[in-house]
Coordinates of C-alpha atoms in Angstrom, one line a residue:
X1 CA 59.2 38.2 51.1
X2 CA 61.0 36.6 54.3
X3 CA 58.1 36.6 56.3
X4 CA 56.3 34.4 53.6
X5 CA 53.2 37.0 52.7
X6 CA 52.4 37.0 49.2
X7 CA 53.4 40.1 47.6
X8 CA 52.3 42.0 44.2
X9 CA 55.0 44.6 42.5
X10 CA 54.4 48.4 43.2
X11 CA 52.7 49.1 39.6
X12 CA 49.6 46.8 40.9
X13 CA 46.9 48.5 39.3
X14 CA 45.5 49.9 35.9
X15 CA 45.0 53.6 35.6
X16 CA 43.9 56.3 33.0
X17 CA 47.6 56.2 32.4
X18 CA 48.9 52.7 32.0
X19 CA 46.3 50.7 30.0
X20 CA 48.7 47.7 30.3
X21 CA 51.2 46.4 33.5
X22 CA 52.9 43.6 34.3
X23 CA 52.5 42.2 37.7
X24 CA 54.9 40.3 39.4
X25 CA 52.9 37.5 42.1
X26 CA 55.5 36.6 44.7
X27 CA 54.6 33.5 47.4
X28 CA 57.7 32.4 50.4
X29 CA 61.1 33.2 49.2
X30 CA 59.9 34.0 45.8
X31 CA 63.1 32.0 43.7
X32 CA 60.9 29.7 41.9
X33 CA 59.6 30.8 38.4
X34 CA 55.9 29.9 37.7
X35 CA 55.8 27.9 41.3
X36 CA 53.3 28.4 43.7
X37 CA 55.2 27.2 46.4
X38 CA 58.6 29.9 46.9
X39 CA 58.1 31.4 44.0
X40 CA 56.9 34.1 41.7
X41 CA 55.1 34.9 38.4
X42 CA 54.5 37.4 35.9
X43 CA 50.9 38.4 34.6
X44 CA 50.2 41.1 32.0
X45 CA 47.1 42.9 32.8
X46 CA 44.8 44.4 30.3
X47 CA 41.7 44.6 28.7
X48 CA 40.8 41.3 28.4
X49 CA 38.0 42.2 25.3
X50 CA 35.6 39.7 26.2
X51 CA 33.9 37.7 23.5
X52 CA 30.3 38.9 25.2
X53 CA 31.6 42.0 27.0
X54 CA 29.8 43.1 29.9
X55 CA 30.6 46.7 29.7
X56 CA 29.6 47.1 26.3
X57 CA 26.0 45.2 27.5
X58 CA 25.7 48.1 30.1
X59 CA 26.5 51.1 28.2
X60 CA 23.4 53.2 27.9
X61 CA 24.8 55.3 24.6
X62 CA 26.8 52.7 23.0
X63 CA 30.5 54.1 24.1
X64 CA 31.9 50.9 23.8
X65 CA 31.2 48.7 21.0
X66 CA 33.2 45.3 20.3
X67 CA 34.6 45.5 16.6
X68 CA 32.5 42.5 14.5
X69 CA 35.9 42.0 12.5
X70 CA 38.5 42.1 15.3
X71 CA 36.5 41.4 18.6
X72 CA 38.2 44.4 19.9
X73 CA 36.0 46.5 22.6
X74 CA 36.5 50.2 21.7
X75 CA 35.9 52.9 23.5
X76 CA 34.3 56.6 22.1
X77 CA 34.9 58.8 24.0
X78 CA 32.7 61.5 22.2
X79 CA 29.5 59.5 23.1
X80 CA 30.4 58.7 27.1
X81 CA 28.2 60.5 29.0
X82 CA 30.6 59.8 32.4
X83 CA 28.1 57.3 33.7
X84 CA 30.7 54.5 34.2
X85 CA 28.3 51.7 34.4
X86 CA 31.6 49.8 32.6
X87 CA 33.6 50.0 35.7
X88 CA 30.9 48.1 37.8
X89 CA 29.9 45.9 35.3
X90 CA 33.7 44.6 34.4
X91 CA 35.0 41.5 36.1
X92 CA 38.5 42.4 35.5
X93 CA 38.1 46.0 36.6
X94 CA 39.6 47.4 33.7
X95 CA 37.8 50.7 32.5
X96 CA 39.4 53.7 34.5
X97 CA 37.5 57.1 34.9
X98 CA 40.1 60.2 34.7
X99 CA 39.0 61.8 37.6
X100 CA 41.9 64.7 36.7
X101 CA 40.2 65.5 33.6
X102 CA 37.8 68.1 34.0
X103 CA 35.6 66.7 30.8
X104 CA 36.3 63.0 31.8
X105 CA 36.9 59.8 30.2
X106 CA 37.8 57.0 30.5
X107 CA 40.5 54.7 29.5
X108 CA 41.4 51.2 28.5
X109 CA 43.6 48.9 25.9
X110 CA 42.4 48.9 22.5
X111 CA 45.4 46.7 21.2
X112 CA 46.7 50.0 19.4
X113 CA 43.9 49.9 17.2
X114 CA 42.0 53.3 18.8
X115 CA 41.5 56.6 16.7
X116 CA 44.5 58.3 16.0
X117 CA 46.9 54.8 16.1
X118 CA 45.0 52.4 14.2
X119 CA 48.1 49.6 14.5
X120 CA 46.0 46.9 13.1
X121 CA 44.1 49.2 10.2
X122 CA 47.5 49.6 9.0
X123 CA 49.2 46.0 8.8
X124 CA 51.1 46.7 12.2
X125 CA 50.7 44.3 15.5
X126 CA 49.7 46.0 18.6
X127 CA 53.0 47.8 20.4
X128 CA 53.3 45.0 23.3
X129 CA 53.5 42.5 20.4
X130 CA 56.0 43.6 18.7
X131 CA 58.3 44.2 21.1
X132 CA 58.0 41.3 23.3
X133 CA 61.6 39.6 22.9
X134 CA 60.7 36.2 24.5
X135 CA 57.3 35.5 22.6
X136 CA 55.3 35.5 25.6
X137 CA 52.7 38.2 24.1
X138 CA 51.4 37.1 20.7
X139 CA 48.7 38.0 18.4
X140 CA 46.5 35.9 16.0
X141 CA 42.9 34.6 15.9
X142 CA 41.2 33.4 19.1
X143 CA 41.1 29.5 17.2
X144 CA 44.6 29.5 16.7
X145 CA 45.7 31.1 20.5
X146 CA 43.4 28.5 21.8
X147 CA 45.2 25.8 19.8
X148 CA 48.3 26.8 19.9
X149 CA 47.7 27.1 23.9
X150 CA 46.5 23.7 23.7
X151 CA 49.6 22.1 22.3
X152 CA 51.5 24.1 25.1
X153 CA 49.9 22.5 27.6
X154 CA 50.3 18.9 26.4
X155 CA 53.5 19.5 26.3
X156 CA 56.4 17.7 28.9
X157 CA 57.8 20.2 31.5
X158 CA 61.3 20.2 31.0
X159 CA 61.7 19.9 26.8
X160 CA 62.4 22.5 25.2
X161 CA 60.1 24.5 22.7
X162 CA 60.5 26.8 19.9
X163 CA 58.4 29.4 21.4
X164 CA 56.7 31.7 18.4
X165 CA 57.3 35.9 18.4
X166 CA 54.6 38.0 17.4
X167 CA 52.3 35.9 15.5
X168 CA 52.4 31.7 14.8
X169 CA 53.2 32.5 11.8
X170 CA 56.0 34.8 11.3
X171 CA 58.6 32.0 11.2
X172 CA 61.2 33.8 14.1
X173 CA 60.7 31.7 17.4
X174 CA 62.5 32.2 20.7
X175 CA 64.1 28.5 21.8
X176 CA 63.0 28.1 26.0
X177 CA 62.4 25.4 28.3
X178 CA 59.0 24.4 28.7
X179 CA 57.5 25.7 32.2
X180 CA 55.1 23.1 34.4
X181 CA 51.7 24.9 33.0
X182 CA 48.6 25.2 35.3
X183 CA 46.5 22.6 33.7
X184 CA 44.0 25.1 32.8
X185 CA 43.6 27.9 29.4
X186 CA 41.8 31.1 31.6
X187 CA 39.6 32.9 29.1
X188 CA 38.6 29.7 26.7
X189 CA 35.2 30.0 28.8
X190 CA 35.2 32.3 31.8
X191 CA 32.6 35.0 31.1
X192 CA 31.0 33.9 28.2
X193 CA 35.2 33.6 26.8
X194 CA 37.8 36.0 26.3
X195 CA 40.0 36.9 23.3
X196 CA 43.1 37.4 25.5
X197 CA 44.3 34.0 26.5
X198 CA 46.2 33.7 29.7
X199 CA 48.6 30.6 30.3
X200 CA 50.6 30.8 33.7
X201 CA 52.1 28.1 36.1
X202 CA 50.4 29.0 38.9
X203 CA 46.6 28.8 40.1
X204 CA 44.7 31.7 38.1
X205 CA 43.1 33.1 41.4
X206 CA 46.9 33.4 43.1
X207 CA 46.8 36.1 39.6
X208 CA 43.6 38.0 40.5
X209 CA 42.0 36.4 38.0
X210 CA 38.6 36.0 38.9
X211 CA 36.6 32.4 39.0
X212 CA 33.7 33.5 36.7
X213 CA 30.6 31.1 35.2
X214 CA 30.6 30.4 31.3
X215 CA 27.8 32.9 30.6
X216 CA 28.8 36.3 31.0
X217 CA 26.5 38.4 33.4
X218 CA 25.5 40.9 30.4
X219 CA 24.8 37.9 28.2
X220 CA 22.6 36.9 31.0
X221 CA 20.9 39.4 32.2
X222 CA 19.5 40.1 28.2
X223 CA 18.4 36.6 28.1
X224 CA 15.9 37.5 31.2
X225 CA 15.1 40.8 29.6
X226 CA 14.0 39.5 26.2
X227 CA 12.2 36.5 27.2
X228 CA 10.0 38.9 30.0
X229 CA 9.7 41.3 27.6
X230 CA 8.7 39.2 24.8
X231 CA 5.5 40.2 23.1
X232 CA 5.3 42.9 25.3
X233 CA 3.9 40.7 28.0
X234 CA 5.8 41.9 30.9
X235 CA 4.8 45.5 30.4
X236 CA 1.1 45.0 29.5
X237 CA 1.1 42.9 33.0
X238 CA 2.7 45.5 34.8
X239 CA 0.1 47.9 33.7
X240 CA -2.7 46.0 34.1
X241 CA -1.7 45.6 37.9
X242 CA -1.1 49.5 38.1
X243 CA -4.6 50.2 36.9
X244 CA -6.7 47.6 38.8
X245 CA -4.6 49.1 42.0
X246 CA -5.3 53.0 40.9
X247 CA -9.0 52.2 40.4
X248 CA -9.3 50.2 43.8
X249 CA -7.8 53.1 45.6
X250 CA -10.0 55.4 43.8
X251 CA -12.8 53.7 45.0
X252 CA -11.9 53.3 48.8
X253 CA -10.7 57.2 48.4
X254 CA -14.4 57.6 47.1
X255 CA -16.2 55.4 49.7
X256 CA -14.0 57.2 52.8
X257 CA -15.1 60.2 51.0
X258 CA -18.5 59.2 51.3
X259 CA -18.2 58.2 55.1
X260 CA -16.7 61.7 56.0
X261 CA -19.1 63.7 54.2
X262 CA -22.1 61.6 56.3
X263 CA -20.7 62.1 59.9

């Protein structure tokens, strides 16, 4: 941009029909890779399948339910009653309502592990795994992402690095020069944590990624609930109010009843 504006790419937004982009962040001239100062950089935007998902804390009929075996937030579309409570209640605004549909739904990245793909179930890696060329997209376990983002970060801009493909373990690497990292691994703890790790050279918040406190909101908000509600105290006190007010206006009804009835 000559003016010096920072730009985003055309494809800037998730829809019912692209459950995953790539952005392109652009600052000055734009010719510097992962610099905030004249440059640019790339972020993948997805379903960030939080480790305490708001979205599935909001959902009234259980639509979205986070897999206990692969932390993935999935999505059932037979049970969503159109409420999208998820798109408020999501930090990354991710879930997207088909408007278009005349039965509605709504749509999101499941990692290729939804009904009717089922990647995972079946050995596979999720599609923009297995076709990253440059390793920049991998899969494993949150503990080894985290580590392995770790050891990126301590490493000296300017070496070189065998850069893994697909998983840490698959034994083909892509050799690339180490980029000057943002000192910083976004999802370790924002929200309550995320399983999809995000390591850039630029300031998350220059990606739209939102500054968020280490407790999810969801997570939060149940906290309150079940310490008011427990025992049933918060209710019984709520009553109690409710019928000491009915039976004090019942009795000032009465008495201005009274004081009619004698003029």
């Amino acid at each position: 941009n000559p003016q010096g504006e920072q730009t985003w790419s055309n494809n800037d937004k998730l829809s019912p029909y692209t459950n995953n982009i790539i952005q392109v962040w652009t600052s000055g001239t734009g010719v510097n890779k992962d610099q905030e100062e004249n440059g640019y950089a790339y972020i993948k935007k997805q379903c960030m399948h939080c480790v305490d998902p708001n979205c599935v804390s909001v959902c009234p009929v259980s639509a979205l339910k986070k897999d206990p075996k692969t932390g993935i937030v999935h999505y059932d579309k037979d049970v969503c009653t159109g409420c999208r409570y998820c798109m408020v209640a999501c930090p990354y605004n991710v879930p997207k309502y088909d408007y278009n549909n005349p039965f509605g739904a709504l749509h999101k990245c499941e990692l290729c592990n939804q009904k009717g793909v089922e990647r995972l179930d079946k050995g596979g890696l999720p599609g923009c795994v297995e076709v990253c060329p440059a390793g920049a997209v991998i899969f494993g376990t949150r503990e080894e992402l985290m580590a392995e983002a770790k050891k990126r970060l301590a490493l000296k801009p300017g070496s070189e690095y065998h850069y893994p493909r697909q998983t840490l373990k698959s034994g083909d690497t892509y050799l690339h020069t180490v980029p000057k990292y943002y000192p910083h691994l976004y999802g370790e703890k924002e929200g309550g944590g995320t399983q999809v790790l995000v390591l850039t050279g630029v300031p998350y918040e220059n990606l739209d990624l939102p500054k968020l406190d280490d407790l999810s909101t969801g997570a939060r908000s149940e906290h309150v609930q079940h310490t008011l509600y427990k025992g049933m105290m918060l209710p019984l006190a709520v009553l109690a109010g409710l019928t000491v007010l009915v039976r004090r206006n019942t009795k000032n009804d009465h008495h201005d009843g009274g004081d009619d009835h004698e003029s």
